[in-house]
PDB file of C-alpha atoms and ligand atoms in Angstrom:
ATOM      1  CA  MET A 187       0.000   0.000   0.000  1.00 81.00           C
ATOM      2  CA  ALA A 188       1.413   3.380  -1.028  1.00 89.00           C
ATOM      3  CA  VAL A 189       1.561   5.894   1.801  1.00 93.00           C
ATOM      4  CA  ALA A 190       2.135   9.534   0.936  1.00 96.00           C
ATOM      5  CA  ILE A 191       2.024  12.873   2.649  1.00 96.00           C
ATOM      6  CA  GLY A 192       0.444  15.651   0.616  1.00 97.00           C
ATOM      7  CA  VAL A 193       1.037  19.318   1.388  1.00 97.00           C
ATOM      8  CA  VAL A 194      -0.471  22.440  -0.170  1.00 96.00           C
ATOM      9  CA  MET A 195       1.168  25.814   0.381  1.00 95.00           C
ATOM     10  CA  THR A 196      -0.882  28.787  -0.869  1.00 89.00           C
ATOM     11  CA  GLU A 197      -1.976  31.571   1.511  1.00 86.00           C
ATOM     12  CA  HIS A 198      -1.713  28.917   4.234  1.00 91.00           C
ATOM     13  CA  ILE A 199      -0.278  25.408   4.545  1.00 95.00           C
ATOM     14  CA  VAL A 200      -2.388  22.246   4.766  1.00 96.00           C
ATOM     15  CA  ALA A 201      -0.834  18.795   5.115  1.00 97.00           C
ATOM     16  CA  GLY A 202      -2.405  15.356   5.287  1.00 96.00           C
ATOM     17  CA  ARG A 203      -1.647  11.669   5.146  1.00 95.00           C
ATOM     18  CA  LEU A 204      -2.812   9.548   2.192  1.00 95.00           C
ATOM     19  CA  GLU A 205      -3.105   5.790   1.892  1.00 93.00           C
ATOM     20  CA  GLU A 206      -3.688   4.512  -1.657  1.00 90.00           C
ATOM     21  CA  HIS A 207      -4.525   8.105  -2.741  1.00 90.00           C
ATOM     22  CA  LYS A 208      -7.162   8.516  -0.009  1.00 92.00           C
ATOM     23  CA  PRO A 209      -6.896  10.947   2.920  1.00 93.00           C
ATOM     24  CA  VAL A 210      -6.561   9.343   6.341  1.00 92.00           C
ATOM     25  CA  GLY A 211      -7.059  11.311   9.567  1.00 90.00           C
ATOM     26  CA  LYS A 212      -7.392  15.028  10.036  1.00 91.00           C
ATOM     27  CA  PRO A 213      -5.159  17.362   7.989  1.00 94.00           C
ATOM     28  CA  LEU A 214      -2.863  19.848   9.752  1.00 95.00           C
ATOM     29  CA  ARG A 215      -3.147  23.539   9.024  1.00 94.00           C
ATOM     30  CA  PHE A 216      -0.795  26.505   9.455  1.00 93.00           C
ATOM     31  CA  PRO A 217      -1.744  29.001  10.728  1.00 91.00           C
ATOM     32  CA  SER A 218      -4.333  27.086  12.770  1.00 87.00           C
ATOM     33  CA  ASP A 219      -6.388  30.289  13.022  1.00 83.00           C
ATOM     34  CA  HIS A 220      -8.497  30.431   9.828  1.00 80.00           C
ATOM     35  CA  ASP A 221      -9.023  34.202  10.186  1.00 80.00           C
ATOM     36  CA  GLU A 222      -5.351  34.946   9.873  1.00 80.00           C
ATOM     37  CA  VAL A 223      -4.846  35.658   6.168  1.00 75.00           C
ATOM     38  CA  ASP A 224      -1.562  36.303   4.405  1.00 78.00           C
ATOM     39  CA  ALA A 225       0.377  34.592   7.230  1.00 84.00           C
ATOM     40  CA  LEU A 226       2.982  33.125   4.876  1.00 90.00           C
ATOM     41  CA  SER A 227       3.990  36.095   2.742  1.00 86.00           C
ATOM     42  CA  ALA A 228       6.033  37.665   5.570  1.00 87.00           C
ATOM     43  CA  LEU A 229       7.871  34.477   6.583  1.00 93.00           C
ATOM     44  CA  PRO A 230      11.452  33.927   5.355  1.00 94.00           C
ATOM     45  CA  SER A 231      11.906  30.853   3.155  1.00 94.00           C
ATOM     46  CA  GLY A 232      13.946  28.997   5.801  1.00 95.00           C
ATOM     47  CA  GLU A 233      11.071  29.264   8.266  1.00 95.00           C
ATOM     48  CA  LEU A 234       8.612  27.998   5.663  1.00 96.00           C
ATOM     49  CA  VAL A 235      10.788  24.909   5.139  1.00 97.00           C
ATOM     50  CA  GLU A 236      10.876  24.339   8.911  1.00 96.00           C
ATOM     51  CA  ILE A 237       7.073  24.567   9.148  1.00 96.00           C
ATOM     52  CA  LEU A 238       6.678  22.137   6.221  1.00 97.00           C
ATOM     53  CA  ALA A 239       9.174  19.733   7.777  1.00 96.00           C
ATOM     54  CA  SER A 240       7.526  19.741  11.191  1.00 95.00           C
ATOM     55  CA  GLN A 241       4.064  19.150   9.679  1.00 95.00           C
ATOM     56  CA  VAL A 242       5.365  16.229   7.624  1.00 95.00           C
ATOM     57  CA  ALA A 243       7.202  14.875  10.669  1.00 94.00           C
ATOM     58  CA  SER A 244       4.089  14.890  12.845  1.00 93.00           C
ATOM     59  CA  LEU A 245       2.095  13.100  10.111  1.00 93.00           C
ATOM     60  CA  ALA A 246       4.857  10.536   9.707  1.00 89.00           C
ATOM     61  CA  ALA A 247       5.179   9.957  13.463  1.00 77.00           C
ATOM     62  CA  ASN A 248       4.849   6.622  15.270  1.00 68.00           C
ATOM     63  CA  GLY A 249       7.329   4.968  12.948  1.00 66.00           C
ATOM     64  CA  ASN A 250       4.713   4.706  10.177  1.00 73.00           C
ATOM     65  CA  LYS A 251       6.322   4.226   6.797  1.00 84.00           C
ATOM     66  CA  VAL A 252       6.012   6.979   4.180  1.00 93.00           C
ATOM     67  CA  ASP A 253       6.791   6.284   0.522  1.00 95.00           C
ATOM     68  CA  ALA A 254       6.683   9.809  -0.870  1.00 96.00           C
ATOM     69  CA  ILE A 255       6.081  13.413   0.118  1.00 97.00           C
ATOM     70  CA  GLY A 256       4.380  15.818  -2.300  1.00 98.00           C
ATOM     71  CA  VAL A 257       4.212  19.586  -1.921  1.00 98.00           C
ATOM     72  CA  ALA A 258       2.036  21.793  -4.149  1.00 97.00           C
ATOM     73  CA  VAL A 259       3.038  25.453  -4.484  1.00 95.00           C
ATOM     74  CA  PRO A 260       1.859  28.273  -6.767  1.00 89.00           C
ATOM     75  CA  GLY A 261       4.268  29.210  -9.520  1.00 87.00           C
ATOM     76  CA  VAL A 262       6.541  27.719 -12.157  1.00 89.00           C
ATOM     77  CA  VAL A 263       7.956  24.467 -10.807  1.00 92.00           C
ATOM     78  CA  ARG A 264      10.438  22.313 -12.700  1.00 91.00           C
ATOM     79  CA  HIS A 265      12.653  19.518 -11.426  1.00 92.00           C
ATOM     80  CA  ASN A 266      11.759  20.278  -7.773  1.00 94.00           C
ATOM     81  CA  ILE A 267      12.924  23.885  -8.180  1.00 95.00           C
ATOM     82  CA  VAL A 268      10.512  26.821  -7.807  1.00 94.00           C
ATOM     83  CA  GLU A 269      11.567  28.927 -10.792  1.00 93.00           C
ATOM     84  CA  ASP A 270       9.023  31.651 -10.095  1.00 89.00           C
ATOM     85  CA  SER A 271       6.242  32.272  -7.580  1.00 87.00           C
ATOM     86  CA  PRO A 272       4.671  35.745  -7.832  1.00 79.00           C
ATOM     87  CA  ASN A 273       2.463  35.314  -4.744  1.00 79.00           C
ATOM     88  CA  LEU A 274       5.150  33.740  -2.495  1.00 88.00           C
ATOM     89  CA  SER A 275       8.131  35.678  -3.759  1.00 89.00           C
ATOM     90  CA  GLN A 276      10.522  34.425  -1.060  1.00 93.00           C
ATOM     91  CA  ILE A 277      10.529  30.904  -2.551  1.00 94.00           C
ATOM     92  CA  LYS A 278      11.457  32.084  -6.078  1.00 95.00           C
ATOM     93  CA  GLY A 279      14.575  30.242  -7.258  1.00 95.00           C
ATOM     94  CA  MET A 280      14.482  27.894  -4.276  1.00 96.00           C
ATOM     95  CA  HIS A 281      15.552  24.256  -4.564  1.00 97.00           C
ATOM     96  CA  LEU A 282      12.565  23.474  -2.386  1.00 97.00           C
ATOM     97  CA  GLY A 283      12.620  19.699  -2.911  1.00 97.00           C
ATOM     98  CA  GLU A 284      16.265  19.455  -1.879  1.00 97.00           C
ATOM     99  CA  GLU A 285      15.941  21.832   1.092  1.00 97.00           C
ATOM    100  CA  LEU A 286      12.845  20.126   2.476  1.00 97.00           C
ATOM    101  CA  ALA A 287      14.452  16.681   2.043  1.00 96.00           C
ATOM    102  CA  ARG A 288      17.460  17.907   4.029  1.00 96.00           C
ATOM    103  CA  ALA A 289      15.278  19.332   6.829  1.00 97.00           C
ATOM    104  CA  LEU A 290      13.351  16.055   6.943  1.00 95.00           C
ATOM    105  CA  GLU A 291      16.505  13.983   7.104  1.00 94.00           C
ATOM    106  CA  GLU A 292      17.439  15.846  10.282  1.00 94.00           C
ATOM    107  CA  LYS A 293      14.132  14.600  11.685  1.00 92.00           C
ATOM    108  CA  GLY A 294      14.881  11.023  10.612  1.00 91.00           C
ATOM    109  CA  ILE A 295      12.598  10.973   7.527  1.00 92.00           C
ATOM    110  CA  SER A 296      14.163   9.941   4.247  1.00 91.00           C
ATOM    111  CA  ALA A 297      11.227   9.597   1.797  1.00 93.00           C
ATOM    112  CA  PRO A 298      11.636  11.353  -1.583  1.00 95.00           C
ATOM    113  CA  VAL A 299      10.130  14.839  -1.899  1.00 97.00           C
ATOM    114  CA  HIS A 300       8.284  15.935  -5.044  1.00 97.00           C
ATOM    115  CA  ILE A 301       7.308  19.578  -5.673  1.00 97.00           C
ATOM    116  CA  ALA A 302       4.340  20.299  -7.978  1.00 95.00           C
ATOM    117  CA  ASN A 303       2.601  23.398  -9.288  1.00 94.00           C
ATOM    118  CA  ASP A 304      -0.648  23.915  -7.347  1.00 93.00           C
ATOM    119  CA  ALA A 305      -2.919  23.885 -10.424  1.00 94.00           C
ATOM    120  CA  ASP A 306      -1.257  20.653 -11.648  1.00 96.00           C
ATOM    121  CA  ALA A 307      -1.871  19.205  -8.173  1.00 96.00           C
ATOM    122  CA  ILE A 308      -5.576  20.101  -8.395  1.00 96.00           C
ATOM    123  CA  ALA A 309      -5.742  18.347 -11.786  1.00 97.00           C
ATOM    124  CA  ALA A 310      -4.068  15.268 -10.267  1.00 97.00           C
ATOM    125  CA  GLY A 311      -6.401  15.381  -7.273  1.00 97.00           C
ATOM    126  CA  VAL A 312      -9.510  15.591  -9.463  1.00 96.00           C
ATOM    127  CA  ALA A 313      -8.271  12.728 -11.651  1.00 95.00           C
ATOM    128  CA  ALA A 314      -7.568  10.605  -8.551  1.00 95.00           C
ATOM    129  CA  THR A 315     -10.839  11.291  -6.737  1.00 94.00           C
ATOM    130  CA  ARG A 316     -12.896  10.667  -9.901  1.00 93.00           C
ATOM    131  CA  GLY A 317     -10.989   7.489 -10.707  1.00 91.00           C
ATOM    132  CA  HIS A 318      -9.580   8.606 -14.060  1.00 91.00           C
ATOM    133  CA  LEU A 319      -5.846   8.875 -13.435  1.00 91.00           C
ATOM    134  CA  ASN A 320      -5.241   7.478 -16.918  1.00 91.00           C
ATOM    135  CA  ARG A 321      -7.095  10.331 -18.655  1.00 92.00           C
ATOM    136  CA  LEU A 322      -6.131  13.877 -19.587  1.00 93.00           C
ATOM    137  CA  THR A 323      -7.542  16.287 -16.998  1.00 96.00           C
ATOM    138  CA  ARG A 324      -7.147  20.060 -17.218  1.00 97.00           C
ATOM    139  CA  VAL A 325      -7.936  22.701 -14.626  1.00 97.00           C
ATOM    140  CA  TRP A 326      -8.215  26.480 -14.776  1.00 98.00           C
ATOM    141  CA  THR A 327      -7.775  28.216 -11.413  1.00 96.00           C
ATOM    142  CA  ILE A 328      -9.415  31.633 -11.367  1.00 96.00           C
ATOM    143  CA  GLY A 329      -8.000  33.807  -8.592  1.00 90.00           C
ATOM    144  CA  ASN A 330      -5.775  36.833  -8.322  1.00 86.00           C
ATOM    145  CA  GLY A 331      -3.878  35.248 -11.196  1.00 89.00           C
ATOM    146  CA  ILE A 332      -5.052  32.617 -13.663  1.00 94.00           C
ATOM    147  CA  GLY A 333      -3.507  29.166 -13.296  1.00 93.00           C
ATOM    148  CA  TYR A 334      -3.569  26.209 -15.663  1.00 96.00           C
ATOM    149  CA  GLY A 335      -2.969  22.691 -14.482  1.00 96.00           C
ATOM    150  CA  ARG A 336      -2.899  19.341 -16.207  1.00 95.00           C
ATOM    151  CA  TRP A 337      -2.680  15.695 -15.341  1.00 95.00           C
ATOM    152  CA  PRO A 338      -0.819  13.506 -16.260  1.00 92.00           C
ATOM    153  CA  TYR A 339       2.326  15.547 -15.702  1.00 83.00           C
ATOM    154  CA  PHE A 340       4.124  16.385 -18.914  1.00 81.00           C
ATOM    155  CA  GLU A 341       7.471  18.185 -19.081  1.00 80.00           C
ATOM    156  CA  GLY A 342       6.951  21.824 -19.953  1.00 81.00           C
ATOM    157  CA  VAL A 343       6.174  25.273 -18.620  1.00 82.00           C
ATOM    158  CA  TRP A 344       2.367  25.296 -19.145  1.00 87.00           C
ATOM    159  CA  GLU A 345       1.830  28.929 -18.182  1.00 89.00           C
ATOM    160  CA  GLY A 346      -1.694  28.807 -19.574  1.00 93.00           C
ATOM    161  CA  GLY A 347      -2.709  31.997 -17.761  1.00 94.00           C
ATOM    162  CA  HIS A 348      -0.286  33.913 -19.980  1.00 94.00           C
ATOM    163  CA  ILE A 349      -1.507  32.540 -23.277  1.00 96.00           C
ATOM    164  CA  THR A 350      -2.230  35.369 -25.731  1.00 98.00           C
ATOM    165  CA  VAL A 351      -5.953  35.757 -26.347  1.00 98.00           C
ATOM    166  CA  SER A 352      -6.092  39.286 -27.790  1.00 98.00           C
ATOM    167  CA  LEU A 353      -4.233  41.162 -30.526  1.00 98.00           C
ATOM    168  CA  ASP A 354      -5.391  44.513 -29.132  1.00 97.00           C
ATOM    169  CA  PRO A 355      -2.262  46.480 -28.130  1.00 97.00           C
ATOM    170  CA  LYS A 356      -4.310  48.186 -25.384  1.00 97.00           C
ATOM    171  CA  GLU A 357      -4.667  44.861 -23.540  1.00 98.00           C
ATOM    172  CA  ARG A 358      -1.731  45.342 -21.200  1.00 97.00           C
ATOM    173  CA  PHE A 359      -2.971  44.618 -17.660  1.00 96.00           C
ATOM    174  CA  CYS A 360      -1.199  41.284 -17.131  1.00 94.00           C
ATOM    175  CA  GLY A 361       1.002  41.161 -14.036  1.00 87.00           C
ATOM    176  CA  CYS A 362       3.862  39.738 -16.125  1.00 87.00           C
ATOM    177  CA  GLY A 363       3.844  42.794 -18.424  1.00 92.00           C
ATOM    178  CA  GLY A 364       2.890  40.812 -21.539  1.00 95.00           C
ATOM    179  CA  VAL A 365       0.335  42.271 -23.966  1.00 98.00           C
ATOM    180  CA  GLY A 366      -2.929  40.464 -24.754  1.00 98.00           C
ATOM    181  CA  HIS A 367      -2.650  37.799 -22.033  1.00 97.00           C
ATOM    182  CA  LEU A 368      -5.547  35.833 -20.563  1.00 98.00           C
ATOM    183  CA  GLU A 369      -4.637  36.896 -17.022  1.00 96.00           C
ATOM    184  CA  GLY A 370      -4.562  40.523 -18.180  1.00 97.00           C
ATOM    185  CA  ILE A 371      -8.308  40.200 -18.846  1.00 98.00           C
ATOM    186  CA  MET A 372      -9.446  37.656 -16.229  1.00 98.00           C
ATOM    187  CA  GLY A 373      -7.079  38.166 -13.287  1.00 96.00           C
ATOM    188  CA  TYR A 374      -8.405  39.998 -10.227  1.00 95.00           C
ATOM    189  CA  ARG A 375      -5.545  42.491 -10.121  1.00 93.00           C
ATOM    190  CA  ALA A 376      -5.922  43.147 -13.857  1.00 96.00           C
ATOM    191  CA  MET A 377      -9.654  43.828 -13.477  1.00 97.00           C
ATOM    192  CA  ARG A 378      -8.955  46.350 -10.727  1.00 96.00           C
ATOM    193  CA  MET A 379      -6.504  48.133 -13.016  1.00 96.00           C
ATOM    194  CA  ARG A 380      -9.029  48.202 -15.863  1.00 97.00           C
ATOM    195  CA  PHE A 381     -11.916  49.503 -13.723  1.00 97.00           C
ATOM    196  CA  LEU A 382     -10.264  51.977 -11.411  1.00 94.00           C
ATOM    197  CA  ASP A 383     -13.629  53.086  -9.998  1.00 93.00           C
ATOM    198  CA  LYS A 384     -15.131  49.605  -9.396  1.00 96.00           C
ATOM    199  CA  GLU A 385     -14.123  46.391  -7.664  1.00 97.00           C
ATOM    200  CA  PRO A 386     -14.448  43.286  -9.890  1.00 97.00           C
ATOM    201  CA  GLU A 387     -17.480  42.120  -7.864  1.00 98.00           C
ATOM    202  CA  GLU A 388     -19.166  45.466  -8.653  1.00 98.00           C
ATOM    203  CA  VAL A 389     -18.332  45.108 -12.362  1.00 98.00           C
ATOM    204  CA  PHE A 390     -20.042  41.702 -12.549  1.00 98.00           C
ATOM    205  CA  ALA A 391     -23.022  43.028 -10.522  1.00 98.00           C
ATOM    206  CA  ALA A 392     -23.363  46.088 -12.787  1.00 98.00           C
ATOM    207  CA  ALA A 393     -23.269  43.818 -15.844  1.00 98.00           C
ATOM    208  CA  ARG A 394     -26.232  41.900 -14.423  1.00 97.00           C
ATOM    209  CA  GLN A 395     -28.052  45.231 -13.981  1.00 97.00           C
ATOM    210  CA  GLY A 396     -27.488  45.983 -17.671  1.00 97.00           C
ATOM    211  CA  ASP A 397     -24.578  48.456 -17.563  1.00 97.00           C
ATOM    212  CA  THR A 398     -23.262  48.406 -21.153  1.00 97.00           C
ATOM    213  CA  LYS A 399     -19.554  48.833 -20.444  1.00 97.00           C
ATOM    214  CA  CYS A 400     -19.597  46.159 -17.717  1.00 98.00           C
ATOM    215  CA  ARG A 401     -21.650  43.768 -19.837  1.00 98.00           C
ATOM    216  CA  GLU A 402     -19.161  44.097 -22.677  1.00 98.00           C
ATOM    217  CA  PHE A 403     -16.330  43.395 -20.287  1.00 98.00           C
ATOM    218  CA  VAL A 404     -17.993  40.333 -18.713  1.00 98.00           C
ATOM    219  CA  ASP A 405     -18.514  39.021 -22.242  1.00 98.00           C
ATOM    220  CA  LEU A 406     -14.837  39.661 -23.066  1.00 98.00           C
ATOM    221  CA  TRP A 407     -13.870  37.862 -19.813  1.00 98.00           C
ATOM    222  CA  HIS A 408     -15.762  34.732 -20.903  1.00 98.00           C
ATOM    223  CA  ARG A 409     -14.559  34.976 -24.511  1.00 98.00           C
ATOM    224  CA  ALA A 410     -10.958  35.168 -23.315  1.00 98.00           C
ATOM    225  CA  LEU A 411     -11.351  31.977 -21.262  1.00 98.00           C
ATOM    226  CA  ALA A 412     -13.116  30.305 -24.189  1.00 98.00           C
ATOM    227  CA  ALA A 413     -10.258  31.304 -26.507  1.00 98.00           C
ATOM    228  CA  ALA A 414      -7.597  29.889 -24.197  1.00 98.00           C
ATOM    229  CA  THR A 415      -9.586  26.686 -23.661  1.00 98.00           C
ATOM    230  CA  ALA A 416     -10.190  26.357 -27.422  1.00 98.00           C
ATOM    231  CA  SER A 417      -6.440  26.700 -28.027  1.00 97.00           C
ATOM    232  CA  PHE A 418      -5.696  23.841 -25.629  1.00 96.00           C
ATOM    233  CA  ILE A 419      -8.417  21.736 -27.271  1.00 97.00           C
ATOM    234  CA  HIS A 420      -6.817  22.383 -30.665  1.00 97.00           C
ATOM    235  CA  LEU A 421      -3.388  21.391 -29.314  1.00 95.00           C
ATOM    236  CA  ALA A 422      -4.023  18.473 -26.930  1.00 93.00           C
ATOM    237  CA  GLY A 423      -7.548  17.455 -27.840  1.00 94.00           C
ATOM    238  CA  PRO A 424     -10.948  17.546 -26.161  1.00 94.00           C
ATOM    239  CA  GLY A 425     -11.505  16.048 -22.720  1.00 92.00           C
ATOM    240  CA  LYS A 426     -12.376  17.302 -19.310  1.00 94.00           C
ATOM    241  CA  PHE A 427     -11.851  20.895 -18.212  1.00 97.00           C
ATOM    242  CA  TYR A 428     -12.494  21.934 -14.621  1.00 97.00           C
ATOM    243  CA  PHE A 429     -12.753  25.468 -13.270  1.00 98.00           C
ATOM    244  CA  THR A 430     -11.964  26.388  -9.688  1.00 96.00           C
ATOM    245  CA  GLY A 431     -10.247  29.035  -7.549  1.00 93.00           C
ATOM    246  CA  HIS A 432     -11.630  31.657  -5.195  1.00 90.00           C
ATOM    247  CA  ASN A 433     -13.105  33.762  -8.027  1.00 96.00           C
ATOM    248  CA  VAL A 434     -14.755  30.881  -9.888  1.00 97.00           C
ATOM    249  CA  GLY A 435     -18.081  32.450  -8.856  1.00 97.00           C
ATOM    250  CA  PHE A 436     -17.621  34.978 -11.700  1.00 98.00           C
ATOM    251  CA  LEU A 437     -17.872  32.152 -14.227  1.00 98.00           C
ATOM    252  CA  ASP A 438     -21.112  31.504 -16.108  1.00 98.00           C
ATOM    253  CA  VAL A 439     -20.595  28.077 -17.726  1.00 98.00           C
ATOM    254  CA  PRO A 440     -23.386  28.379 -20.350  1.00 98.00           C
ATOM    255  CA  VAL A 441     -21.872  31.694 -21.560  1.00 98.00           C
ATOM    256  CA  LEU A 442     -18.421  30.091 -21.724  1.00 98.00           C
ATOM    257  CA  ARG A 443     -19.825  27.097 -23.586  1.00 98.00           C
ATOM    258  CA  ALA A 444     -21.636  29.322 -26.109  1.00 98.00           C
ATOM    259  CA  HIS A 445     -18.380  31.126 -26.956  1.00 98.00           C
ATOM    260  CA  LEU A 446     -16.427  27.859 -27.073  1.00 98.00           C
ATOM    261  CA  GLU A 447     -18.923  26.456 -29.578  1.00 98.00           C
ATOM    262  CA  THR A 448     -18.126  29.332 -31.940  1.00 98.00           C
ATOM    263  CA  MET A 449     -14.393  28.572 -31.646  1.00 98.00           C
ATOM    264  CA  VAL A 450     -14.188  24.763 -31.816  1.00 98.00           C
ATOM    265  CA  LYS A 451     -15.764  23.562 -35.053  1.00 98.00           C
ATOM    266  CA  MET A 452     -13.931  20.339 -35.952  1.00 97.00           C
ATOM    267  CA  SER A 453     -16.282  17.533 -34.946  1.00 96.00           C
ATOM    268  CA  PRO A 454     -13.647  15.189 -33.404  1.00 96.00           C
ATOM    269  CA  LEU A 455     -12.759  18.039 -31.019  1.00 97.00           C
ATOM    270  CA  GLN A 456     -16.262  18.768 -29.782  1.00 95.00           C
ATOM    271  CA  SER A 457     -16.461  16.059 -27.093  1.00 95.00           C
ATOM    272  CA  TYR A 458     -15.103  18.265 -24.314  1.00 96.00           C
ATOM    273  CA  SER A 459     -16.766  18.764 -20.951  1.00 96.00           C
ATOM    274  CA  LEU A 460     -16.765  21.792 -18.638  1.00 98.00           C
ATOM    275  CA  GLU A 461     -17.345  21.576 -14.884  1.00 97.00           C
ATOM    276  CA  VAL A 462     -17.023  23.961 -11.944  1.00 97.00           C
ATOM    277  CA  LEU A 463     -15.359  22.684  -8.759  1.00 95.00           C
ATOM    278  CA  GLU A 464     -15.883  24.479  -5.477  1.00 92.00           C
ATOM    279  CA  PRO A 465     -12.405  25.487  -4.272  1.00 89.00           C
ATOM    280  CA  ASP A 466     -11.030  23.321  -1.446  1.00 90.00           C
ATOM    281  CA  ASP A 467      -7.587  22.419  -0.158  1.00 91.00           C
ATOM    282  CA  GLU A 468      -8.215  18.675  -0.073  1.00 94.00           C
ATOM    283  CA  THR A 469      -8.175  18.163  -3.856  1.00 95.00           C
ATOM    284  CA  ALA A 470      -4.736  19.773  -4.202  1.00 96.00           C
ATOM    285  CA  LEU A 471      -3.491  17.914  -1.127  1.00 97.00           C
ATOM    286  CA  ILE A 472      -4.527  14.568  -2.629  1.00 97.00           C
ATOM    287  CA  GLY A 473      -3.023  15.592  -5.969  1.00 97.00           C
ATOM    288  CA  ALA A 474       0.296  16.550  -4.381  1.00 97.00           C
ATOM    289  CA  GLY A 475       0.499  13.108  -2.766  1.00 97.00           C
ATOM    290  CA  VAL A 476      -0.598  11.258  -5.899  1.00 96.00           C
ATOM    291  CA  SER A 477       1.951  13.151  -8.052  1.00 95.00           C
ATOM    292  CA  ALA A 478       4.698  12.285  -5.549  1.00 96.00           C
ATOM    293  CA  VAL A 479       3.816   8.573  -5.624  1.00 95.00           C
ATOM    294  CA  ARG A 480       3.681   8.604  -9.457  1.00 92.00           C
ATOM    295  CA  ALA A 481       7.026  10.423  -9.605  1.00 91.00           C
ATOM    296  CA  LEU A 482       8.641   7.410  -7.878  1.00 90.00           C
ATOM    297  CA  THR A 483       8.166   5.388 -11.048  1.00 83.00           C
ATOM    298  CA  TRP A 484       9.264   8.010 -13.614  1.00 67.00           C
TER     299      TRP A 484
HETATM  300 ZN1  LIG B 726       1.113  37.500 -18.591  1.00 77.13          ZN
END
């Protein structure tokens, strides 16, 4: 039986024990106070590693064997190195896999550590919980930024949030500075820059009340996501797309589907499905563990 420990580090850290891809026992959370937001952004990277190591150690206690440890973090992750992480800037460039393995060794734990992108971990978690680990699963995370995750893992950068969806040179609100990017239209920060007098929630509410400018924008928002999704369908084929993240409430699936239908016309590509997932930490936690167990055999 494969035993893994899955960890998710976003605005907080959640860690849990998995047996055969299923959570066992109660997950640990840091900070334990749910009202404390943004607790991680001020912590130096060394302290973050210590917190991760002590959570893993308490889940691995009692001499229970652990086969693999998986950690999901936001950002560009390749070969256990966090190449970039805009929302947890202190871990940028960190050899997180190596550093956590070293901290764990000091606590007598020698299982291999695998670092995954958080959106990829959600895709892995969805595939595992729905029993289709052998199928292509893609996830869009709609938050401050726009994340794209896929399972099974495939070498690459996969910065789907920065795919170009507009040729309009005025579309320059993406946090990365690139023109015409998906995140520059859909990202929370980008929406605040576009509507200096309204919060994104107010823009979507005004659109429902019939405000022309806001309605046009909400339509653009859905068309941008449809365009990016259509591009991935044209590259990797149809299949399942899931939508989650703390701003997934802005998404109107029928509107998205209507735009997608205008963009994907080749009949073998039309068998895609679209589904909203309520955001939760457990899916990414399971996915982090599942990815770590799978990585043992690569
Ligand atoms: Zn960008």
